[in-house]
């Protein structure tokens, strides 16, 4: 049995199929954890969701594009890149499956703790705090549907403090877990910069998170411009820009080997 964590698929179902074949994936034996952003941009978002829903041993953390889809499904708005889902007869099934997905997933493999998150975890939270906030945020969303999905959409507050209202805590947590790249010493997020170069005063979140103190490895996606490289042996970046014409990458948690395939351009 193997546990594979797979980077941002973005509707690239043919590429995903090619990767699973290279992994010798067995639905009866293996477990797959997607790192979020299952949908949008690629052509086959419906097929990706159908694959996830119909196979056992598959889960995902939510990414920002997955939450965007939930928002569209609630608002019943038109959006051309996702019209295959928004107009699909099983759209309610897709919604129910996605809304139940976690923001963080934890796995212990060979006495090593792995946390799966779409974007990142800020240095001001311990892993225990992050897991607790992820649980509370999902509770807030679930208990206040449908408005909670709309309320968590936004850039503010940009900085964390313990006195934030539950709604603002949830919004900040969502932005960390699904959108964060850079953070400064004041716990403020830079949600605009998608490059690998930080603006003044900001640093990559994984360069300031204390992995040794927490004794943890973090597996994440979201940041295609990193091309899977962090220079941190405890931070595993898996978004290798599949939907931008590059590669789709998986990490096997048992042996920490990365496996990737080139994008099938029919997906784009």
Short mmCIF file of C-alpha atoms in Angstrom, two decimals:
data_model
loop_
_atom_site.label_atom_id
_atom_site.label_comp_id
_atom_site.label_asym_id
_atom_site.label_seq_id
_atom_site.Cartn_x
_atom_site.Cartn_y
_atom_site.Cartn_z
CA UNK A 1 0.00 0.00 0.00
CA UNK A 2 1.20 3.48 -0.88
CA UNK A 3 -0.03 6.96 0.00
CA UNK A 4 0.30 9.40 -2.87
CA UNK A 5 -0.18 13.15 -2.51
CA UNK A 6 -0.89 14.75 -5.89
CA UNK A 7 -0.43 18.39 -6.85
CA UNK A 8 -2.89 20.85 -8.40
CA UNK A 9 -4.83 18.99 -11.11
CA UNK A 10 -6.96 21.94 -12.31
CA UNK A 11 -9.22 19.79 -14.45
CA UNK A 12 -6.35 18.07 -16.30
CA UNK A 13 -7.94 14.62 -16.15
CA UNK A 14 -5.99 13.02 -19.00
CA UNK A 15 -2.73 14.02 -17.35
CA UNK A 16 -3.99 12.66 -14.03
CA UNK A 17 -4.81 9.34 -15.71
CA UNK A 18 -1.30 9.24 -17.16
CA UNK A 19 0.22 9.93 -13.72
CA UNK A 20 -1.86 7.23 -12.04
CA UNK A 21 -0.70 4.73 -14.65
CA UNK A 22 2.93 5.68 -13.99
CA UNK A 23 2.32 5.20 -10.24
CA UNK A 24 0.80 1.74 -10.86
CA UNK A 25 -2.07 3.04 -8.77
CA UNK A 26 -4.33 0.35 -7.30
CA UNK A 27 -7.73 1.57 -6.04
CA UNK A 28 -7.90 -1.46 -3.73
CA UNK A 29 -4.53 -0.88 -2.10
CA UNK A 30 -3.40 2.72 -2.49
CA UNK A 31 -4.55 6.00 -0.98
CA UNK A 32 -4.59 9.31 -2.84
CA UNK A 33 -4.69 12.75 -1.27
CA UNK A 34 -5.09 15.67 -3.62
CA UNK A 35 -3.56 18.93 -2.50
CA UNK A 36 -6.50 21.06 -3.68
CA UNK A 37 -7.50 22.95 -6.85
CA UNK A 38 -9.07 19.93 -8.47
CA UNK A 39 -11.02 22.15 -10.83
CA UNK A 40 -10.89 25.17 -13.14
CA UNK A 41 -8.64 26.20 -16.05
CA UNK A 42 -8.29 22.70 -17.54
CA UNK A 43 -11.01 21.14 -19.73
CA UNK A 44 -12.06 18.19 -17.62
CA UNK A 45 -13.08 19.40 -14.17
CA UNK A 46 -16.21 17.22 -14.22
CA UNK A 47 -14.19 14.10 -14.92
CA UNK A 48 -11.77 14.88 -12.08
CA UNK A 49 -14.63 15.30 -9.59
CA UNK A 50 -16.39 12.16 -10.81
CA UNK A 51 -13.17 10.19 -10.40
CA UNK A 52 -12.76 11.42 -6.81
CA UNK A 53 -16.35 10.73 -5.83
CA UNK A 54 -16.56 7.24 -7.33
CA UNK A 55 -13.26 5.83 -6.01
CA UNK A 56 -12.56 4.78 -2.44
CA UNK A 57 -9.36 5.83 -0.72
CA UNK A 58 -9.39 9.31 -2.24
CA UNK A 59 -9.58 12.62 -0.41
CA UNK A 60 -8.53 16.22 -0.96
CA UNK A 61 -7.91 19.36 1.00
CA UNK A 62 -9.77 22.37 -0.33
CA UNK A 63 -7.95 24.82 -2.57
CA UNK A 64 -8.93 28.36 -3.47
CA UNK A 65 -10.37 27.25 -6.84
CA UNK A 66 -12.48 24.58 -5.13
CA UNK A 67 -13.89 27.17 -2.74
CA UNK A 68 -14.52 29.48 -5.70
CA UNK A 69 -16.56 26.69 -7.30
CA UNK A 70 -18.58 26.28 -4.10
CA UNK A 71 -19.26 30.03 -4.14
CA UNK A 72 -20.46 29.84 -7.76
CA UNK A 73 -22.71 26.88 -6.99
CA UNK A 74 -24.30 28.78 -4.10
CA UNK A 75 -24.73 32.02 -6.05
CA UNK A 76 -25.91 30.14 -9.15
CA UNK A 77 -23.80 32.43 -11.30
CA UNK A 78 -22.48 31.74 -14.76
CA UNK A 79 -18.75 31.27 -15.22
CA UNK A 80 -17.58 29.93 -18.56
CA UNK A 81 -14.49 27.95 -17.45
CA UNK A 82 -16.64 25.95 -15.01
CA UNK A 83 -19.89 25.78 -16.96
CA UNK A 84 -19.55 21.99 -17.37
CA UNK A 85 -19.98 21.67 -13.59
CA UNK A 86 -22.41 24.54 -13.07
CA UNK A 87 -24.76 23.09 -15.72
CA UNK A 88 -24.23 19.46 -14.79
CA UNK A 89 -27.19 17.34 -13.57
CA UNK A 90 -25.00 16.11 -10.69
CA UNK A 91 -23.93 19.57 -9.56
CA UNK A 92 -25.58 19.01 -6.16
CA UNK A 93 -23.55 15.84 -5.67
CA UNK A 94 -20.36 17.72 -6.52
CA UNK A 95 -21.32 20.44 -4.03
CA UNK A 96 -22.08 17.98 -1.21
CA UNK A 97 -18.79 16.15 -1.72
CA UNK A 98 -16.66 19.30 -1.86
CA UNK A 99 -18.31 21.05 1.09
CA UNK A 100 -17.35 18.08 3.29
CA UNK A 101 -13.66 18.20 2.38
CA UNK A 102 -11.17 19.40 5.03
CA UNK A 103 -8.79 22.34 4.94
CA UNK A 104 -5.94 20.29 6.44
CA UNK A 105 -5.20 16.58 6.44
CA UNK A 106 -2.80 14.82 8.78
CA UNK A 107 -1.02 11.52 8.11
CA UNK A 108 1.53 9.67 10.21
CA UNK A 109 3.82 7.48 8.12
CA UNK A 110 6.72 5.59 9.71
CA UNK A 111 6.58 7.79 12.83
CA UNK A 112 6.73 10.98 10.73
CA UNK A 113 3.92 13.53 10.81
CA UNK A 114 2.78 14.98 7.49
CA UNK A 115 0.33 17.86 7.12
CA UNK A 116 -1.35 18.38 3.76
CA UNK A 117 -2.55 21.90 2.98
CA UNK A 118 -3.23 23.69 -0.27
CA UNK A 119 -1.21 26.87 0.36
CA UNK A 120 0.52 27.05 3.75
CA UNK A 121 0.54 27.53 7.50
CA UNK A 122 1.72 30.82 9.07
CA UNK A 123 4.63 30.84 11.53
CA UNK A 124 2.43 32.31 14.27
CA UNK A 125 0.48 29.04 14.62
CA UNK A 126 1.68 25.73 15.94
CA UNK A 127 0.52 22.63 14.10
CA UNK A 128 -1.93 21.94 16.94
CA UNK A 129 -3.36 25.46 16.57
CA UNK A 130 -3.56 25.11 12.79
CA UNK A 131 -5.46 21.82 13.05
CA UNK A 132 -7.80 23.34 15.62
CA UNK A 133 -8.42 26.45 13.48
CA UNK A 134 -9.02 24.30 10.41
CA UNK A 135 -11.63 22.34 12.35
CA UNK A 136 -13.26 25.50 13.75
CA UNK A 137 -13.29 27.15 10.32
CA UNK A 138 -14.97 24.13 8.73
CA UNK A 139 -17.44 24.17 11.63
CA UNK A 140 -18.19 27.84 11.00
CA UNK A 141 -18.72 27.14 7.30
CA UNK A 142 -20.92 24.09 7.86
CA UNK A 143 -23.05 25.71 10.56
CA UNK A 144 -23.68 28.91 8.63
CA UNK A 145 -24.31 27.72 5.08
CA UNK A 146 -24.87 29.09 2.53
CA UNK A 147 -23.80 32.59 3.63
CA UNK A 148 -20.59 31.39 5.26
CA UNK A 149 -19.04 30.55 1.87
CA UNK A 150 -19.78 34.11 0.74
CA UNK A 151 -18.56 35.65 4.02
CA UNK A 152 -15.13 33.99 3.92
CA UNK A 153 -14.44 35.38 0.45
CA UNK A 154 -12.14 38.42 0.72
CA UNK A 155 -8.63 39.69 1.42
CA UNK A 156 -9.18 41.21 4.87
CA UNK A 157 -8.11 40.93 7.61
CA UNK A 158 -4.56 40.68 6.28
CA UNK A 159 -3.03 40.07 9.73
CA UNK A 160 -3.84 37.59 12.48
CA UNK A 161 -4.68 38.38 16.07
CA UNK A 162 -6.52 36.33 18.65
CA UNK A 163 -9.28 38.93 19.11
CA UNK A 164 -10.71 38.62 15.61
CA UNK A 165 -14.38 37.69 15.32
CA UNK A 166 -15.18 34.11 14.33
CA UNK A 167 -16.03 35.23 10.80
CA UNK A 168 -12.76 37.16 10.43
CA UNK A 169 -10.77 34.31 11.94
CA UNK A 170 -12.35 31.98 9.40
CA UNK A 171 -11.54 34.32 6.51
CA UNK A 172 -7.92 34.72 7.59
CA UNK A 173 -7.57 30.96 8.09
CA UNK A 174 -9.02 30.28 4.65
CA UNK A 175 -6.58 32.75 3.12
CA UNK A 176 -3.65 31.06 4.87
CA UNK A 177 -4.69 27.52 4.06
CA UNK A 178 -5.71 28.17 0.44
CA UNK A 179 -4.00 31.36 -0.81
CA UNK A 180 -0.89 32.26 1.23
CA UNK A 181 2.58 32.57 -0.25
CA UNK A 182 4.32 35.41 1.59
CA UNK A 183 4.02 36.71 5.17
CA UNK A 184 5.82 39.41 7.18
CA UNK A 185 6.82 39.71 10.82
CA UNK A 186 3.55 41.48 11.60
CA UNK A 187 1.63 38.36 10.49
CA UNK A 188 0.36 40.16 7.39
CA UNK A 189 -0.20 38.24 4.16
CA UNK A 190 0.78 39.39 0.69
CA UNK A 191 -1.99 37.84 -1.40
CA UNK A 192 -1.07 39.59 -4.65
CA UNK A 193 2.47 38.37 -5.31
CA UNK A 194 2.56 35.04 -7.19
CA UNK A 195 6.27 35.09 -8.09
CA UNK A 196 9.15 33.50 -6.18
CA UNK A 197 10.61 36.89 -5.17
CA UNK A 198 9.27 38.52 -2.02
CA UNK A 199 8.50 42.22 -1.79
CA UNK A 200 10.26 44.19 0.95
CA UNK A 201 9.53 42.95 4.46
CA UNK A 202 7.90 39.70 3.33
CA UNK A 203 9.26 36.16 3.24
CA UNK A 204 8.08 32.82 1.91
CA UNK A 205 5.88 31.25 4.56
CA UNK A 206 7.94 28.03 4.65
CA UNK A 207 11.15 29.98 5.23
CA UNK A 208 9.85 31.33 8.56
CA UNK A 209 7.73 28.41 9.80
CA UNK A 210 9.56 26.46 12.54
CA UNK A 211 9.52 22.91 11.17
CA UNK A 212 12.05 21.64 13.70
CA UNK A 213 10.07 22.92 16.69
CA UNK A 214 6.92 21.32 15.34
CA UNK A 215 8.68 18.15 14.16
CA UNK A 216 6.52 18.01 11.05
CA UNK A 217 6.67 17.93 7.27
CA UNK A 218 4.20 20.02 5.25
CA UNK A 219 3.03 19.08 1.76
CA UNK A 220 1.42 21.88 -0.25
CA UNK A 221 0.50 23.09 -3.72
CA UNK A 222 -0.83 26.43 -5.01
CA UNK A 223 2.53 28.01 -5.88
CA UNK A 224 3.30 27.01 -9.47
CA UNK A 225 6.20 29.44 -9.88
CA UNK A 226 8.19 27.45 -7.28
CA UNK A 227 8.17 24.52 -9.73
CA UNK A 228 8.29 22.13 -6.79
CA UNK A 229 11.44 23.59 -5.22
CA UNK A 230 11.69 25.02 -1.69
CA UNK A 231 15.27 24.26 -0.51
CA UNK A 232 13.61 23.09 2.71
CA UNK A 233 13.71 19.31 3.33
CA UNK A 234 10.50 19.48 5.37
CA UNK A 235 8.47 21.56 2.88
CA UNK A 236 7.26 19.61 -0.15
CA UNK A 237 5.88 21.78 -2.97
CA UNK A 238 3.75 19.84 -5.47
CA UNK A 239 2.29 22.44 -7.83
CA UNK A 240 4.57 22.04 -10.85
CA UNK A 241 2.40 24.02 -13.23
CA UNK A 242 0.49 21.25 -14.98
CA UNK A 243 -2.25 23.55 -16.23
CA UNK A 244 0.40 26.00 -17.48
CA UNK A 245 1.83 23.34 -19.79
CA UNK A 246 4.39 21.78 -17.45
CA UNK A 247 4.05 18.70 -15.22
CA UNK A 248 1.74 17.01 -12.73
CA UNK A 249 3.57 15.70 -9.68
CA UNK A 250 2.88 13.16 -6.93
CA UNK A 251 4.77 12.52 -3.69
CA UNK A 252 4.83 9.02 -2.16
CA UNK A 253 4.77 9.52 1.60
CA UNK A 254 6.30 6.11 2.30
CA UNK A 255 9.60 6.75 0.47
CA UNK A 256 9.37 10.53 -0.17
CA UNK A 257 9.98 10.10 -3.89
CA UNK A 258 8.41 12.51 -6.35
CA UNK A 259 6.92 11.15 -9.57
CA UNK A 260 5.74 13.41 -12.37
CA UNK A 261 4.44 13.34 -15.94
CA UNK A 262 4.27 15.95 -18.66
CA UNK A 263 0.89 17.52 -19.26
CA UNK A 264 -1.35 16.05 -21.91
CA UNK A 265 -2.04 19.15 -24.00
CA UNK A 266 -5.52 17.88 -24.76
CA UNK A 267 -6.32 18.94 -21.18
CA UNK A 268 -5.56 22.60 -21.85
#
